[in-house]
CSV table of C-alpha atoms in Angstrom, one decimal:
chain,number,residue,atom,x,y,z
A,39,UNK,CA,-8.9,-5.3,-17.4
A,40,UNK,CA,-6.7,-7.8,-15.3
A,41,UNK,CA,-3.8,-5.9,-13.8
A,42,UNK,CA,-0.1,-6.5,-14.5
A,43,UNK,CA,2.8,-4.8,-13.6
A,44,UNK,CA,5.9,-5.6,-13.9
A,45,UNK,CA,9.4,-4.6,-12.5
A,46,UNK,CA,13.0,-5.4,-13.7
A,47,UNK,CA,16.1,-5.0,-12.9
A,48,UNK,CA,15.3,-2.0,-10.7
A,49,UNK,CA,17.7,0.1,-9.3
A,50,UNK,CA,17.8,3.5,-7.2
A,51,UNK,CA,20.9,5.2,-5.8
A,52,UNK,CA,21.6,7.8,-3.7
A,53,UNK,CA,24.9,8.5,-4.0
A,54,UNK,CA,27.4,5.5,-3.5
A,55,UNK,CA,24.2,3.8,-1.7
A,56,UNK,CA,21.9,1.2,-3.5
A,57,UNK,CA,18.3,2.0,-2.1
A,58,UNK,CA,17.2,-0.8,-4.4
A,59,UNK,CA,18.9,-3.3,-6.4
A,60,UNK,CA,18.4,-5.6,-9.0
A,61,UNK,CA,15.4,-6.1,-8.0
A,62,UNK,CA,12.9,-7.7,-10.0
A,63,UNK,CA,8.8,-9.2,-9.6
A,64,UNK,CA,5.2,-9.0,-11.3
A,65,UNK,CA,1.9,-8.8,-10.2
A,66,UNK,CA,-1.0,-9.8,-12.5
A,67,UNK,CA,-4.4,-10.3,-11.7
A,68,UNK,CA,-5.9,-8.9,-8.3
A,69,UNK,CA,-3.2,-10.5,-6.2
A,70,UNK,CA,-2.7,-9.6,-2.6
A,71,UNK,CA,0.8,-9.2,-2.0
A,72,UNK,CA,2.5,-8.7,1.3
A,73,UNK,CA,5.9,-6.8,0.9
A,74,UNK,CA,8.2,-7.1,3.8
A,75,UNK,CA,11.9,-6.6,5.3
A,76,UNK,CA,14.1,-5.3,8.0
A,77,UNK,CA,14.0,-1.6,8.6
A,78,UNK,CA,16.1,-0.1,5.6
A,79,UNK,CA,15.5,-2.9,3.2
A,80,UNK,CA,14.5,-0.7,0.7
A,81,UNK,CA,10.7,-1.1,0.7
A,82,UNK,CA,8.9,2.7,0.8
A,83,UNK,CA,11.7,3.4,-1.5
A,84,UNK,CA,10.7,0.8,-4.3
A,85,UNK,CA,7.0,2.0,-4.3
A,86,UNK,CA,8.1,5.8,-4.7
A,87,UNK,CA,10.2,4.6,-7.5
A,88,UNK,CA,7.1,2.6,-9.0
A,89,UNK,CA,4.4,5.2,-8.4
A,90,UNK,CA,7.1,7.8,-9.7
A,91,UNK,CA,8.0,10.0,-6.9
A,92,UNK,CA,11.5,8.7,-7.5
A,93,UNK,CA,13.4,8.4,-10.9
A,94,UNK,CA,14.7,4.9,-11.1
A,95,UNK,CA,18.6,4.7,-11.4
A,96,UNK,CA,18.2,1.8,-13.8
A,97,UNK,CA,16.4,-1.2,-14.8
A,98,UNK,CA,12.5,-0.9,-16.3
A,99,UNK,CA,8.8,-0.6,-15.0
A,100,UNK,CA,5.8,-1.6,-16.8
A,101,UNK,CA,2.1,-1.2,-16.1
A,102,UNK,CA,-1.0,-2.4,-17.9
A,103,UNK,CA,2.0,-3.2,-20.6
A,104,UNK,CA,3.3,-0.2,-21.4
A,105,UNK,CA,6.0,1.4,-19.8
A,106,UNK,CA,6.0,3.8,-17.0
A,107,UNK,CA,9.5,5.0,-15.8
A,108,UNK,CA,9.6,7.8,-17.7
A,109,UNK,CA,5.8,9.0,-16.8
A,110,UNK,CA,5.2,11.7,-13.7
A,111,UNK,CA,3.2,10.5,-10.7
A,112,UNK,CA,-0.1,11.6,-11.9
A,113,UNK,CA,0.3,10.1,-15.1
A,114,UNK,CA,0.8,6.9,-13.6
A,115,UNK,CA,-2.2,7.6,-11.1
A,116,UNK,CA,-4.4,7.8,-14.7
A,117,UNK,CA,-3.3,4.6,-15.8
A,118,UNK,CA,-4.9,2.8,-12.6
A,119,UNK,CA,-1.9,3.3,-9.7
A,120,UNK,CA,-3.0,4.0,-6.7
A,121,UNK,CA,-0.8,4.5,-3.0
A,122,UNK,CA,-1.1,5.4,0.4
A,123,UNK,CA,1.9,7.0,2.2
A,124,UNK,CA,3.1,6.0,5.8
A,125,UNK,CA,2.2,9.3,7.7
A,126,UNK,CA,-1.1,10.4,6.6
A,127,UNK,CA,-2.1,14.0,5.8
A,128,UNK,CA,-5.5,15.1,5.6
A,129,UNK,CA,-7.2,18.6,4.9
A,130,UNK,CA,-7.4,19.9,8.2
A,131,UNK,CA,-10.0,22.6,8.0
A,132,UNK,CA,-12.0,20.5,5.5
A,133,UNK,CA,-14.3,17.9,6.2
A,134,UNK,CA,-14.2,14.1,5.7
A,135,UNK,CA,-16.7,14.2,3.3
A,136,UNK,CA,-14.8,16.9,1.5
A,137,UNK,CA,-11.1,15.4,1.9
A,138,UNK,CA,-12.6,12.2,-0.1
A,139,UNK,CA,-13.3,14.6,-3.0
A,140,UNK,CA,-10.6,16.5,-3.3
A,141,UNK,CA,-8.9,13.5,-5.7
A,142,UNK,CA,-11.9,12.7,-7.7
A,143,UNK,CA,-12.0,17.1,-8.6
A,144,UNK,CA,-8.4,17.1,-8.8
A,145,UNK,CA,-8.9,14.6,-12.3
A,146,UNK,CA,-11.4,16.8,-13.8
A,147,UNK,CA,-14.5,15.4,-12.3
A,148,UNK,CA,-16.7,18.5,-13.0
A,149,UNK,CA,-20.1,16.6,-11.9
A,150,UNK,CA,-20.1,17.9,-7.8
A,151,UNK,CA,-23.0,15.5,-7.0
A,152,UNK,CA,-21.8,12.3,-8.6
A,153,UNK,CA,-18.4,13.0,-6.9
A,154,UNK,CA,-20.4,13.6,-3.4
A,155,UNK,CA,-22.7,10.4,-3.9
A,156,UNK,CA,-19.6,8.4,-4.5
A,157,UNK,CA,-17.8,9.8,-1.5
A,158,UNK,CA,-20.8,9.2,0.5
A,159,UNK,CA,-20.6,5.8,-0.3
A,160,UNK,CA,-17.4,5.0,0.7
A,161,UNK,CA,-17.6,6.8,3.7
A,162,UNK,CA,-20.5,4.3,4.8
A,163,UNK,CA,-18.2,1.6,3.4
A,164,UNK,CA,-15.1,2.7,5.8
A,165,UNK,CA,-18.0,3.1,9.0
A,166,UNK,CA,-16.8,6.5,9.0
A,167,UNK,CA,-20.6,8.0,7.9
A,168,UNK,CA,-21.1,9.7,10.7
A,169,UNK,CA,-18.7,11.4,10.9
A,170,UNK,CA,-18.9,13.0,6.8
A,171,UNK,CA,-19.2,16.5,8.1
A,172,UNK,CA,-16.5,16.7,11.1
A,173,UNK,CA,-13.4,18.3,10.1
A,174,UNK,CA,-10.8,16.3,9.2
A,175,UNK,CA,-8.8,17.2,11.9
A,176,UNK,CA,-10.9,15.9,14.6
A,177,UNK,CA,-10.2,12.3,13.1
A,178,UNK,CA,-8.0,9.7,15.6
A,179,UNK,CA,-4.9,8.4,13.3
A,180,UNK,CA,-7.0,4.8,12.6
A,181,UNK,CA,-9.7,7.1,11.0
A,182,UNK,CA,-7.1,8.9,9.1
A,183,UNK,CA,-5.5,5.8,7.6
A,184,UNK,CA,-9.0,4.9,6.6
A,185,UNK,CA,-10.2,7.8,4.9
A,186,UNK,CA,-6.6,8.0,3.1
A,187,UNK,CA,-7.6,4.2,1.8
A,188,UNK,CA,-11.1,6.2,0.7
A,189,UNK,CA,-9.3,9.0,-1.1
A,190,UNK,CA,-7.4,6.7,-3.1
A,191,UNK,CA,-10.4,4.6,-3.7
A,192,UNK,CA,-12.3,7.9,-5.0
A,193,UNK,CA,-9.2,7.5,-8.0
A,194,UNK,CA,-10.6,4.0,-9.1
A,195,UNK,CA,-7.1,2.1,-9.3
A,196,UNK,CA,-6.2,-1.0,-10.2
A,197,UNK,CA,-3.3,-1.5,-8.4
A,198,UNK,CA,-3.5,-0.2,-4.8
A,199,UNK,CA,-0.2,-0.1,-2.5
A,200,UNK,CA,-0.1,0.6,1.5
A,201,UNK,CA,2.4,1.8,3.2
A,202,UNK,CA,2.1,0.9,6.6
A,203,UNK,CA,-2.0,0.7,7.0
A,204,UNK,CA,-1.7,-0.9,10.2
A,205,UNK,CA,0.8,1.1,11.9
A,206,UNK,CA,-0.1,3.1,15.2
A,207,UNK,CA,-3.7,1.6,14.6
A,208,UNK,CA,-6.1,0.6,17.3
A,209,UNK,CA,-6.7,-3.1,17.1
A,210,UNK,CA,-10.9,-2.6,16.3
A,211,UNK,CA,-9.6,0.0,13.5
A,212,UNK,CA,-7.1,-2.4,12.2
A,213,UNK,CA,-10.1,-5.0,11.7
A,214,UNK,CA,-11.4,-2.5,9.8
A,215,UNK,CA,-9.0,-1.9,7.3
A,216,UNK,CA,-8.6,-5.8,7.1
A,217,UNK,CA,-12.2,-5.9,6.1
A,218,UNK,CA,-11.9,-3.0,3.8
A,219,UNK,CA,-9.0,-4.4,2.2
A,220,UNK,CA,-10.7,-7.8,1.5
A,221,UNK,CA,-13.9,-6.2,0.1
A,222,UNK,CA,-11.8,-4.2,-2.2
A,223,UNK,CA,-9.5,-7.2,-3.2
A,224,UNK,CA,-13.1,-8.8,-3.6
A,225,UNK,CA,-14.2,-6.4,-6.4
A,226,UNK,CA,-11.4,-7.3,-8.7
A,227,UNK,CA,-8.6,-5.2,-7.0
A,228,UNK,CA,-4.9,-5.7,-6.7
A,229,UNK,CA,-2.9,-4.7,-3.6
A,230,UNK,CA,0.6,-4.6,-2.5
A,231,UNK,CA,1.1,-4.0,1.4
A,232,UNK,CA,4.2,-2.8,3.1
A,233,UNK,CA,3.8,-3.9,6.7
A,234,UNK,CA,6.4,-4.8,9.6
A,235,UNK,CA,2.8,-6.2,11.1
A,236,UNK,CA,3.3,-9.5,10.5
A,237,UNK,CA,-0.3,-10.8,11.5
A,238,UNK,CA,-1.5,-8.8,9.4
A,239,UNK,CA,0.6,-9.5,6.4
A,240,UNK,CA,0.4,-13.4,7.3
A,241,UNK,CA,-3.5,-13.3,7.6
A,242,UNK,CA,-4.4,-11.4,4.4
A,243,UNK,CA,-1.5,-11.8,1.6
A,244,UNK,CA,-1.7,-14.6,-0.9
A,245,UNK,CA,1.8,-14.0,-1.6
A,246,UNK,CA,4.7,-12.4,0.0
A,247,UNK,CA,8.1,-10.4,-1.1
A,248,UNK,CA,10.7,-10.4,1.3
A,249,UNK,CA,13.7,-7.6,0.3
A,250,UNK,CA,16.5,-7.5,2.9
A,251,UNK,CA,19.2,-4.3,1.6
A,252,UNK,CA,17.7,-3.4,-1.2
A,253,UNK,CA,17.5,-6.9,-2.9
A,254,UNK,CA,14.6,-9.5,-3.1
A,255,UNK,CA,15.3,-12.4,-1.2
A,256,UNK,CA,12.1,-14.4,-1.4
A,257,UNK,CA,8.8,-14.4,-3.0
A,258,UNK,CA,6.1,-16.9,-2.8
A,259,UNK,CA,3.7,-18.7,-0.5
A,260,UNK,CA,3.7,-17.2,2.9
A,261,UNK,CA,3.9,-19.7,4.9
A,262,UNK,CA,7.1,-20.8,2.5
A,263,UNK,CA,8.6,-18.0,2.8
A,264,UNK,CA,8.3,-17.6,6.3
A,265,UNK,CA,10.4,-20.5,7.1
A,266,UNK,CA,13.2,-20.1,4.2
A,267,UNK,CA,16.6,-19.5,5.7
A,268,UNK,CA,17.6,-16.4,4.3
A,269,UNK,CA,14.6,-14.7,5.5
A,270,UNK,CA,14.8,-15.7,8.8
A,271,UNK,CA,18.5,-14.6,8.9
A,272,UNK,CA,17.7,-10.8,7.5
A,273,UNK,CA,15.3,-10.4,10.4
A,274,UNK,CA,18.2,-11.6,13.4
A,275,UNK,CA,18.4,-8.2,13.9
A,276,UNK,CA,15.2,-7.2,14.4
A,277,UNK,CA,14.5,-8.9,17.5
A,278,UNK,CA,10.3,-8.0,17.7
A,279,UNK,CA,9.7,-8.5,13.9
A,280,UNK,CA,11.8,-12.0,14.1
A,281,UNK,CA,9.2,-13.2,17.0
A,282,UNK,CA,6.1,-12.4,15.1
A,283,UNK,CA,7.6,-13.9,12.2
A,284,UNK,CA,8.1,-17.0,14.1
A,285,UNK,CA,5.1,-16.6,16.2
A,286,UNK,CA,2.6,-15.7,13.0
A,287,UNK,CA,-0.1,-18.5,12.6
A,288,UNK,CA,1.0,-20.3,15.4
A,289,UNK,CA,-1.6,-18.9,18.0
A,290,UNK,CA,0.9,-18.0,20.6
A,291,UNK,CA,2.2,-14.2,21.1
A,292,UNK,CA,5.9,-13.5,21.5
A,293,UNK,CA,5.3,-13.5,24.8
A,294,UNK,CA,3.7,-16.9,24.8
């Protein structure tokens, strides 16, 4: 089934603030979509809103053409949603092996060896094999984000989004998620990533949605978007982001 979703006219408030606003985009097919913006633009905010751990405060979401807004989270998890969060939590006194499980029992999955074959297999997939029967808690924060990325994989989604994957990640790991990423996207697999790494946003997004205060302020080709006024102006603030936004594809640093 090709993916769509589609968002309009989304708004959340808290209180006299606008978290999101107006905002509005699709995604069909297995597109690779880079989401990006200043600090407080309203990013992490609009995927809790879409994956339901927020109630909108107006407009409409739609997935697989029927709409979800009014749906709980794990409702919208059946339907073929899938998300990671920005600070990872594992199962401490579980294993690896066992933390990849826990989602696939947690939707009914009553065949234990099917579940534990499939786990097996993404384990091998995310190079993290060898260590199936450590304890989660023994796990370095890159091998957390990865096995996070295999829990939600466990679910089968259509639509995948990241929350800062790359963030506090050591360089080799950070290949690895690249590489996970595109082997999933390979399989027929949308993503949407929320990153402030710009590399990495630049090097695997086919498309890219800036928001700057809650608002969309471009959407389209990266390399586009990357030079368009406005979004060069939202990140004059941000002094590191705005050199790796103007550094990004170049092959210099910002210290170059």
């Amino acid at each position: 089934m090709d993916v769509e979703l589609v968002v309009q006219d989304l708004e959340k408030r808290f209180g006299g603030v606008r978290a999101v606003d107006d905002l509005s985009f699709a995604v069909r097919g297995n597109e690779l979509v880079g989401l990006i913006g200043p600090n407080g633009s309203g990013k992490t905010t609009t995927i809790d809103t879409i994956c339901g751990l927020l109630r909108p405060s107006g407009g409409r979401i739609s997935f697989q053409g029927r709409r979800v807004d009014h749906l709980p989270p794990y409702r919208r998890a059946e339907m073929g949603l899938g998300r990671t969060f920005q600070v990872t939590r594992v199962f401490r006194r579980m294993s690896v092996l066992q933390n990849l499980m826990v989602p696939a029992m947690a939707t009914g999955e009553t065949d234990r060896s099917r579940t534990e074959t499939r786990a097996e297999e993404i384990l091998e997939m995310l190079t993290l094999d060898h260590l199936g029967s450590e304890n989660a808690d023994s796990l370095s924060g890159g091998q957390r984000k990865l096995l996070e990325l295999g829990r939600v994989l466990m679910l089968d989604p259509d639509l995948i989004f990241l929350d800062e994957p790359f963030a506090g990640v050591h360089p080799r790991l950070r290949g690895q998620i690249h590489s996970y990423i595109r082997r999933v996207h390979a399989n027929g697999k949308a993503f949407v990533i929320v990153s402030h790494d710009m590399d990495s946003i630049f090097e695997l997004c086919q498309r890219v949605i800036v928001m700057n205060e809650g608002r969309k302020i471009a959407d389209g080709d990266p390399e586009a978007v990357r030079s368009e006024k406005a979004v060069i102006d939202a990140y004059l603030g941000e002094a590191s982001e705005r050199e790796q936004l103007e550094h990004v594809g170049s092959g210099e640093g910002p210290d170059a």
